[in-house]
Short mmCIF file of C-alpha atoms in Angstrom, two decimals:
data_model
loop_
_atom_site.label_atom_id
_atom_site.label_comp_id
_atom_site.label_asym_id
_atom_site.label_seq_id
_atom_site.Cartn_x
_atom_site.Cartn_y
_atom_site.Cartn_z
CA UNK A 222 -86.36 -34.46 106.73
CA UNK A 223 -87.60 -32.36 103.85
CA UNK A 224 -85.74 -29.57 102.12
CA UNK A 225 -87.61 -26.62 100.82
CA UNK A 226 -86.43 -25.49 97.38
CA UNK A 227 -86.73 -21.80 97.01
CA UNK A 228 -86.99 -19.84 93.78
CA UNK A 229 -83.40 -18.75 94.28
CA UNK A 230 -82.26 -22.36 94.44
CA UNK A 231 -84.11 -23.15 91.24
CA UNK A 232 -82.55 -20.23 89.52
CA UNK A 233 -79.10 -21.25 90.71
CA UNK A 234 -79.57 -24.80 89.39
CA UNK A 235 -80.72 -23.46 86.05
CA UNK A 236 -77.69 -21.21 85.85
CA UNK A 237 -75.38 -24.09 86.72
CA UNK A 238 -77.06 -26.36 84.14
CA UNK A 239 -76.71 -23.68 81.48
CA UNK A 240 -73.06 -23.20 82.37
CA UNK A 241 -72.47 -26.95 82.27
CA UNK A 242 -74.18 -27.23 78.90
CA UNK A 243 -72.12 -24.34 77.56
CA UNK A 244 -68.93 -25.94 78.87
CA UNK A 245 -69.82 -29.26 77.25
CA UNK A 246 -70.65 -27.55 74.00
CA UNK A 247 -67.39 -25.63 74.10
CA UNK A 248 -65.52 -28.85 74.80
CA UNK A 249 -67.17 -30.56 71.84
CA UNK A 250 -66.40 -27.59 69.58
CA UNK A 251 -62.83 -27.50 70.81
CA UNK A 252 -62.43 -31.25 70.18
CA UNK A 253 -63.94 -30.91 66.71
CA UNK A 254 -61.66 -27.95 65.91
CA UNK A 255 -58.64 -29.87 67.18
CA UNK A 256 -59.63 -32.85 65.07
CA UNK A 257 -60.08 -30.73 61.95
CA UNK A 258 -56.69 -29.15 62.58
CA UNK A 259 -55.10 -32.61 62.79
CA UNK A 260 -56.63 -33.60 59.44
CA UNK A 261 -55.50 -30.36 57.82
CA UNK A 262 -51.99 -30.69 59.18
CA UNK A 263 -51.89 -34.34 58.10
CA UNK A 264 -52.97 -33.45 54.57
CA UNK A 265 -50.35 -30.69 54.43
CA UNK A 266 -47.65 -33.06 55.64
CA UNK A 267 -48.51 -35.52 52.87
CA UNK A 268 -48.28 -32.77 50.26
CA UNK A 269 -44.92 -31.53 51.50
CA UNK A 270 -43.36 -34.91 52.27
CA UNK A 271 -44.02 -36.82 49.06
CA UNK A 272 -42.47 -34.73 46.28
CA UNK A 273 -39.41 -33.53 48.23
CA UNK A 274 -36.69 -34.73 50.51
CA UNK A 275 -34.59 -37.90 50.36
CA UNK A 276 -37.61 -39.94 49.28
CA UNK A 277 -38.21 -37.80 46.19
CA UNK A 278 -36.74 -40.46 43.91
CA UNK A 279 -38.60 -43.33 45.50
CA UNK A 280 -41.20 -45.35 43.70
CA UNK A 281 -44.88 -44.53 43.58
CA UNK A 282 -45.46 -47.41 46.01
CA UNK A 283 -43.69 -45.44 48.74
CA UNK A 284 -45.90 -42.41 48.08
CA UNK A 285 -49.04 -44.53 48.31
CA UNK A 286 -47.83 -46.11 51.56
CA UNK A 287 -47.33 -42.64 53.06
CA UNK A 288 -50.95 -41.79 52.22
CA UNK A 289 -52.21 -45.05 53.77
CA UNK A 290 -50.19 -44.53 56.96
CA UNK A 291 -51.17 -40.89 57.40
CA UNK A 292 -54.84 -41.64 56.75
CA UNK A 293 -54.90 -44.50 59.26
CA UNK A 294 -53.25 -42.43 62.00
CA UNK A 295 -55.48 -39.39 61.46
CA UNK A 296 -58.65 -41.49 61.39
CA UNK A 297 -57.52 -43.52 64.42
CA UNK A 298 -58.36 -46.58 62.35
CA UNK A 299 -57.06 -50.13 62.37
CA UNK A 300 -56.28 -50.15 58.65
CA UNK A 301 -55.60 -47.61 55.95
CA UNK A 302 -55.31 -48.83 52.37
CA UNK A 303 -54.92 -47.26 48.94
CA UNK A 304 -56.72 -48.91 46.03
CA UNK A 305 -55.92 -48.30 42.36
CA UNK A 306 -57.57 -49.54 39.14
CA UNK A 307 -57.08 -53.24 38.42
CA UNK A 308 -56.08 -54.54 34.99
CA UNK A 309 -59.45 -56.32 34.69
CA UNK A 310 -61.51 -53.24 35.47
CA UNK A 311 -61.92 -53.35 39.25
CA UNK A 312 -59.69 -52.00 42.01
CA UNK A 313 -56.91 -53.65 43.98
CA UNK A 314 -54.99 -52.80 47.15
CA UNK A 315 -51.54 -51.44 46.27
CA UNK A 316 -50.52 -50.00 49.66
CA UNK A 317 -51.66 -50.78 53.19
CA UNK A 318 -50.96 -49.73 56.76
CA UNK A 319 -52.57 -51.89 59.42
CA UNK A 320 -52.30 -52.96 63.04
CA UNK A 321 -53.67 -56.37 62.15
CA UNK A 322 -51.63 -59.49 61.47
CA UNK A 323 -49.35 -60.12 58.52
CA UNK A 324 -51.89 -62.63 57.21
CA UNK A 325 -54.45 -59.85 56.80
CA UNK A 326 -51.88 -57.75 54.95
CA UNK A 327 -51.11 -60.62 52.59
CA UNK A 328 -54.81 -61.29 52.04
CA UNK A 329 -55.36 -57.63 51.22
CA UNK A 330 -52.84 -57.67 48.39
CA UNK A 331 -54.35 -60.83 46.94
CA UNK A 332 -57.94 -59.54 46.93
CA UNK A 333 -59.58 -56.98 44.69
CA UNK A 334 -62.93 -55.26 44.11
CA UNK A 335 -64.60 -56.65 40.96
CA UNK A 336 -66.01 -54.28 38.33
CA UNK A 337 -69.62 -55.22 39.14
CA UNK A 338 -69.36 -54.10 42.77
CA UNK A 339 -71.82 -51.34 43.75
CA UNK A 340 -69.03 -49.86 45.86
CA UNK A 341 -66.95 -49.41 42.73
CA UNK A 342 -69.75 -47.65 40.87
CA UNK A 343 -70.06 -45.08 43.65
CA UNK A 344 -66.31 -44.55 43.83
CA UNK A 345 -66.04 -44.03 40.07
CA UNK A 346 -68.82 -41.48 40.37
CA UNK A 347 -66.65 -39.60 42.88
CA UNK A 348 -68.92 -40.40 45.85
CA UNK A 349 -67.56 -41.24 49.29
CA UNK A 350 -68.93 -44.36 51.01
CA UNK A 351 -69.56 -44.48 54.75
CA UNK A 352 -70.59 -47.58 56.67
CA UNK A 353 -71.10 -48.17 60.37
CA UNK A 354 -70.58 -51.93 59.99
CA UNK A 355 -68.71 -52.88 56.85
CA UNK A 356 -68.80 -56.59 57.65
CA UNK A 357 -72.61 -56.57 57.42
CA UNK A 358 -72.89 -53.97 54.66
CA UNK A 359 -74.55 -55.51 51.56
CA UNK A 360 -72.49 -53.22 49.32
CA UNK A 361 -69.27 -54.90 50.44
CA UNK A 362 -68.08 -57.86 48.38
CA UNK A 363 -64.52 -58.03 49.65
CA UNK A 364 -63.62 -60.92 52.00
CA UNK A 365 -61.54 -58.44 54.00
CA UNK A 366 -64.70 -56.67 55.16
CA UNK A 367 -65.30 -59.37 57.78
CA UNK A 368 -62.54 -57.80 59.89
CA UNK A 369 -64.01 -54.31 60.04
CA UNK A 370 -66.87 -52.26 61.39
CA UNK A 371 -67.00 -48.47 60.79
CA UNK A 372 -65.42 -47.74 57.41
CA UNK A 373 -64.83 -44.81 55.07
CA UNK A 374 -64.10 -45.40 51.36
CA UNK A 375 -62.96 -42.08 49.93
CA UNK A 376 -62.31 -41.44 46.21
CA UNK A 377 -58.91 -40.04 45.26
CA UNK A 378 -59.95 -37.38 42.76
CA UNK A 379 -57.92 -34.83 40.82
CA UNK A 380 -59.24 -32.54 38.08
CA UNK A 381 -62.52 -34.43 38.02
CA UNK A 382 -60.81 -37.79 37.46
CA UNK A 383 -60.93 -40.63 40.00
CA UNK A 384 -57.41 -42.00 40.41
CA UNK A 385 -58.27 -44.59 43.06
CA UNK A 386 -59.67 -44.82 46.58
CA UNK A 387 -58.56 -44.55 50.21
CA UNK A 388 -60.07 -47.06 52.66
CA UNK A 389 -60.03 -46.21 56.38
CA UNK A 390 -61.40 -49.03 58.52
CA UNK A 391 -61.98 -49.45 62.25
CA UNK A 392 -62.51 -52.73 64.04
CA UNK A 393 -65.99 -54.13 64.67
CA UNK A 394 -67.46 -52.55 67.79
CA UNK A 395 -65.33 -49.38 67.56
CA UNK A 396 -67.01 -45.98 67.49
CA UNK A 397 -68.45 -44.95 64.15
CA UNK A 398 -67.06 -42.11 62.08
CA UNK A 399 -68.78 -38.87 63.04
CA UNK A 400 -69.65 -36.03 60.70
CA UNK A 401 -66.72 -34.04 62.02
CA UNK A 402 -64.45 -36.90 60.87
CA UNK A 403 -66.10 -37.64 57.54
CA UNK A 404 -65.77 -34.13 56.13
CA UNK A 405 -62.05 -33.66 56.83
CA UNK A 406 -61.43 -37.27 55.77
CA UNK A 407 -62.92 -36.50 52.37
CA UNK A 408 -60.79 -33.36 52.14
CA UNK A 409 -57.69 -35.35 53.12
CA UNK A 410 -58.34 -37.82 50.28
CA UNK A 411 -58.65 -34.97 47.79
CA UNK A 412 -55.40 -33.43 49.02
CA UNK A 413 -53.66 -36.82 48.92
CA UNK A 414 -54.76 -37.26 45.30
CA UNK A 415 -53.16 -33.93 44.40
CA UNK A 416 -49.96 -34.97 46.18
CA UNK A 417 -49.86 -38.24 44.23
CA UNK A 418 -50.25 -36.33 40.97
CA UNK A 419 -47.32 -34.13 42.02
CA UNK A 420 -45.23 -37.22 42.71
CA UNK A 421 -46.01 -38.65 39.27
CA UNK A 422 -45.08 -35.36 37.63
CA UNK A 423 -41.86 -35.17 39.63
CA UNK A 424 -40.98 -38.71 38.54
CA UNK A 425 -41.80 -37.87 34.92
CA UNK A 426 -39.47 -34.84 35.10
CA UNK A 427 -36.69 -37.04 36.43
CA UNK A 428 -37.25 -39.56 33.65
CA UNK A 429 -37.19 -36.79 31.08
CA UNK A 430 -33.90 -35.52 32.52
CA UNK A 431 -32.42 -39.02 32.30
CA UNK A 432 -33.52 -39.47 28.69
CA UNK A 433 -32.22 -36.02 27.75
CA UNK A 434 -28.88 -36.94 29.32
CA UNK A 435 -28.81 -40.22 27.42
CA UNK A 436 -29.59 -38.40 24.16
CA UNK A 437 -26.74 -35.98 24.83
CA UNK A 438 -24.33 -38.88 25.45
CA UNK A 439 -25.53 -40.59 22.28
CA UNK A 440 -24.97 -37.40 20.25
CA UNK A 441 -21.49 -36.97 21.72
CA UNK A 442 -20.62 -40.57 20.90
CA UNK A 443 -21.85 -40.13 17.34
CA UNK A 444 -20.45 -36.67 16.64
CA UNK A 445 -17.13 -36.95 18.47
CA UNK A 446 -16.05 -40.50 19.23
CA UNK A 447 -17.14 -42.19 16.01
CA UNK A 448 -15.74 -39.38 13.87
CA UNK A 449 -12.36 -39.63 15.59
CA UNK A 450 -12.29 -43.39 15.25
CA UNK A 451 -13.20 -43.09 11.59
CA UNK A 452 -10.45 -40.50 11.01
CA UNK A 453 -7.93 -42.74 12.80
CA UNK A 454 -8.98 -45.66 10.59
CA UNK A 455 -8.35 -43.56 7.47
CA UNK A 456 -4.88 -42.65 8.71
CA UNK A 457 -4.11 -46.31 9.36
CA UNK A 458 -5.43 -47.24 5.91
CA UNK A 459 -3.12 -44.69 4.32
CA UNK A 460 -0.19 -46.00 6.35
CA UNK A 461 -1.04 -49.59 5.36
CA UNK A 462 -0.90 -48.74 1.65
CA UNK A 463 2.49 -47.07 2.09
CA UNK A 464 3.97 -49.81 4.27
CA UNK A 465 6.93 -51.62 2.71
CA UNK A 466 6.88 -54.80 4.80
CA UNK A 467 4.08 -57.37 4.53
CA UNK A 468 3.96 -57.99 8.27
CA UNK A 469 3.44 -54.27 8.88
CA UNK A 470 0.61 -54.15 6.33
CA UNK A 471 -0.97 -57.20 7.98
CA UNK A 472 -0.75 -55.67 11.45
CA UNK A 473 -2.23 -52.39 10.26
CA UNK A 474 -5.03 -54.30 8.53
CA UNK A 475 -5.90 -56.07 11.79
CA UNK A 476 -5.91 -52.72 13.62
CA UNK A 477 -8.26 -51.28 10.99
CA UNK A 478 -10.61 -54.26 11.38
CA UNK A 479 -10.62 -53.73 15.14
CA UNK A 480 -11.44 -50.06 14.67
CA UNK A 481 -14.31 -50.95 12.32
CA UNK A 482 -15.69 -53.35 14.91
CA UNK A 483 -15.32 -50.71 17.63
CA UNK A 484 -17.23 -48.19 15.50
CA UNK A 485 -20.03 -50.68 14.99
CA UNK A 486 -20.18 -51.46 18.72
CA UNK A 487 -20.27 -47.75 19.52
CA UNK A 488 -23.17 -47.32 17.12
CA UNK A 489 -24.91 -50.22 18.85
CA UNK A 490 -24.36 -48.50 22.21
CA UNK A 491 -25.89 -45.32 20.76
CA UNK A 492 -28.98 -47.28 19.69
CA UNK A 493 -29.25 -48.79 23.18
CA UNK A 494 -29.04 -45.32 24.75
CA UNK A 495 -31.88 -44.15 22.54
CA UNK A 496 -34.24 -46.97 23.59
CA UNK A 497 -37.59 -45.96 25.11
CA UNK A 498 -38.60 -46.03 28.80
CA UNK A 499 -37.83 -49.18 30.78
CA UNK A 500 -41.59 -49.77 31.25
CA UNK A 501 -42.03 -50.35 27.51
CA UNK A 502 -41.20 -53.82 26.13
CA UNK A 503 -37.63 -53.88 24.73
CA UNK A 504 -37.29 -53.95 20.97
CA UNK A 505 -35.60 -56.69 18.98
CA UNK A 506 -32.33 -54.73 18.86
CA UNK A 507 -32.14 -54.63 22.65
CA UNK A 508 -33.05 -58.31 23.01
CA UNK A 509 -30.42 -59.36 20.47
CA UNK A 510 -27.77 -57.37 22.35
CA UNK A 511 -28.80 -58.95 25.66
CA UNK A 512 -28.87 -62.47 24.22
CA UNK A 513 -25.45 -62.10 22.59
CA UNK A 514 -23.85 -60.72 25.74
CA UNK A 515 -25.45 -63.33 28.01
CA UNK A 516 -24.48 -66.29 25.82
CA UNK A 517 -20.80 -65.37 25.44
CA UNK A 518 -20.16 -63.57 28.70
CA UNK A 519 -18.52 -60.77 26.73
CA UNK A 520 -19.47 -58.15 24.20
CA UNK A 521 -19.58 -59.54 20.68
CA UNK A 522 -19.72 -57.35 17.61
CA UNK A 523 -23.42 -56.88 16.76
CA UNK A 524 -24.53 -55.09 13.59
CA UNK A 525 -28.07 -54.14 12.56
CA UNK A 526 -28.98 -53.35 8.95
CA UNK A 527 -32.32 -51.72 8.22
CA UNK A 528 -35.24 -50.85 10.54
CA UNK A 529 -35.11 -54.06 12.59
CA UNK A 530 -37.63 -53.09 15.28
CA UNK A 531 -40.11 -51.74 12.73
CA UNK A 532 -40.00 -54.58 10.18
CA UNK A 533 -39.68 -57.74 12.29
CA UNK A 534 -42.87 -58.83 14.04
CA UNK A 535 -42.97 -60.37 17.52
CA UNK A 536 -43.23 -64.02 16.44
CA UNK A 537 -40.41 -63.77 13.90
CA UNK A 538 -38.33 -61.95 16.50
CA UNK A 539 -38.77 -64.81 18.97
CA UNK A 540 -37.71 -67.35 16.34
CA UNK A 541 -34.67 -65.23 15.45
CA UNK A 542 -33.64 -65.03 19.11
CA UNK A 543 -34.00 -68.79 19.47
CA UNK A 544 -31.75 -69.34 16.42
CA UNK A 545 -29.23 -66.82 17.78
CA UNK A 546 -29.18 -68.46 21.20
CA UNK A 547 -28.59 -71.90 19.67
CA UNK A 548 -25.78 -70.65 17.42
CA UNK A 549 -24.00 -68.76 20.19
CA UNK A 550 -24.44 -71.50 22.79
CA UNK A 551 -22.98 -74.17 20.50
CA UNK A 552 -20.13 -71.98 19.36
CA UNK A 553 -19.25 -70.65 22.80
CA UNK A 554 -18.40 -74.13 24.10
CA UNK A 555 -14.95 -74.06 22.48
CA UNK A 556 -14.54 -70.57 21.03
CA UNK A 557 -13.41 -67.18 22.33
CA UNK A 558 -16.11 -64.53 22.73
CA UNK A 559 -15.01 -62.57 19.63
CA UNK A 560 -18.05 -63.30 17.47
CA UNK A 561 -19.75 -61.19 14.81
CA UNK A 562 -23.56 -61.06 14.71
CA UNK A 563 -25.44 -59.37 11.86
CA UNK A 564 -29.23 -58.87 11.69
CA UNK A 565 -30.20 -57.65 8.20
CA UNK A 566 -33.75 -56.71 7.16
CA UNK A 567 -32.72 -55.42 3.70
CA UNK A 568 -31.33 -58.64 2.21
CA UNK A 569 -33.83 -60.43 -0.08
CA UNK A 570 -34.37 -64.17 0.34
CA UNK A 571 -33.31 -66.61 -2.41
CA UNK A 572 -36.85 -66.61 -3.80
CA UNK A 573 -36.84 -62.81 -4.04
CA UNK A 574 -39.17 -62.15 -1.10
CA UNK A 575 -38.18 -59.54 1.49
CA UNK A 576 -36.87 -61.16 4.64
CA UNK A 577 -34.70 -60.90 7.70
CA UNK A 578 -31.32 -62.65 7.78
CA UNK A 579 -29.30 -63.52 10.88
CA UNK A 580 -25.60 -64.26 10.34
CA UNK A 581 -23.25 -65.41 13.08
CA UNK A 582 -19.53 -65.48 12.19
CA UNK A 583 -16.80 -66.93 14.38
CA UNK A 584 -13.02 -66.35 14.25
CA UNK A 585 -11.64 -67.46 10.89
CA UNK A 586 -11.14 -71.18 10.66
CA UNK A 587 -12.62 -71.95 14.06
CA UNK A 588 -16.23 -72.63 13.10
CA UNK A 589 -18.34 -72.25 9.96
CA UNK A 590 -20.73 -69.27 9.91
CA UNK A 591 -24.38 -69.79 10.79
CA UNK A 592 -27.16 -68.21 8.69
CA UNK A 593 -30.87 -68.04 9.56
CA UNK A 594 -33.49 -66.52 7.27
CA UNK A 595 -37.19 -65.79 7.54
CA UNK A 596 -39.61 -63.93 5.25
CA UNK A 597 -40.99 -60.65 6.54
CA UNK A 598 -44.74 -60.41 7.03
CA UNK A 599 -45.26 -64.19 7.15
CA UNK A 600 -44.84 -67.16 9.45
CA UNK A 601 -43.54 -69.88 7.15
CA UNK A 602 -40.79 -72.12 8.44
CA UNK A 603 -37.38 -70.37 8.41
CA UNK A 604 -34.41 -71.63 6.45
CA UNK A 605 -31.17 -72.40 8.25
CA UNK A 606 -27.61 -73.06 7.06
CA UNK A 607 -24.54 -74.17 8.90
#
C-alpha cells in the first residue's frame, strides 16, 4: 500500500519540525540560563558565607575549602581543588573537595605543580586552561591528572594579581565542559578570589583589634599597676627606716624585695604583650621567658637589660638559651622555682669588648650563681662561670 503525500502534509511536517526545533532551542536556552543562574548564586553564596557568620574567625583553610566545595558542586565535577603558590615557586593543593578515595586526597596534598610547568605559566598570565582529557594532556605534569578527563584550571585573580588557581575536574569519560559552563566557571573563580581577599582583610582587622587590645593592657599595666606597686614600695621603705625592731625591718625588707621582683615580672609581661604577630619568629626575650618557665614549672624572675632582641644575633641567642637551659635544669633538681634570671647586653666583657651576659641566681645559700658571657657581633667560644 502506498500513501500519497500531499502538499498540505508536507507543510504540516515542516511546521511540526520547526516547532520541535524551536522547543529544543528553548529547552537548551532554558537549561543554559538555569546553569548560569546556579553559578551566579553559587558565587554570591561564597561571597556572603566566607566573611560573616560563625565561621568568620576560622582559618583561611576553611575559606579555601568552601571555594573548593562550591566549585565542585556547581561544575558537577568529581574534584574541586584550590592551589596556592608554593615556597619553591610552583603551586600546591591547599584545599580539596572530592568524591574519590582518601588516598587521592592524601596524594593531592603531597603533590605540587613545579615552576617550569606550562600550565603554571598560563595561570600566572591570568589565562584559564580547559582540557577535554587532562590525563592525556601534554601540558599536565601532575601525577593526579591520571584520574581525570575534562578539566578546568581557573586563575584566582584580584586587582590584576593572580592569587592561586581553582581546579575543577571530571572523571575520564564524563561529558566535557561546554562553553556555557566555562564562562560562568571563570566568573565564579574571579568572584571567589574577591571573597578570599575579603576574608584576609577581615582576619587582618581582627588581628589588629587583638594587638590594639594588648597594647591597651600593656599601657594600663605600665601606667597604673607598676606605678602603684612602686608607690607601695616607697611607703614600705619609709616604714622600714622608721621601724624600731630588727625583725620588723627584716620583714619589710623582704616585702620590698618581693615588690621589686613583681615590678620586674610585670614589665616582662608588658614586653610579652607587645611582641609581634604569632606568625613571626619569637624574639630572644620571648624564648628566654618560655625556657625559664618550662624548666622550673613556675614563673621565675626574668630581667632584660638593653635591647636584647636587636643586639643578640640568632647563633648567640641559641647558645645563650642552651646555657640557660643547662643552668635551670641542674638547679631545679633540688631547688624551689624562685630563681632570678638576668640577660644584660650593656655589660662589657672582662677584655672590654661589648657582650651579652646571662646570670642565673638561686635562693641565697642554696646554689652558687651561674654566669655565661659572649661577645656581641662575633662567634668566639663563650666564657662560663659557676
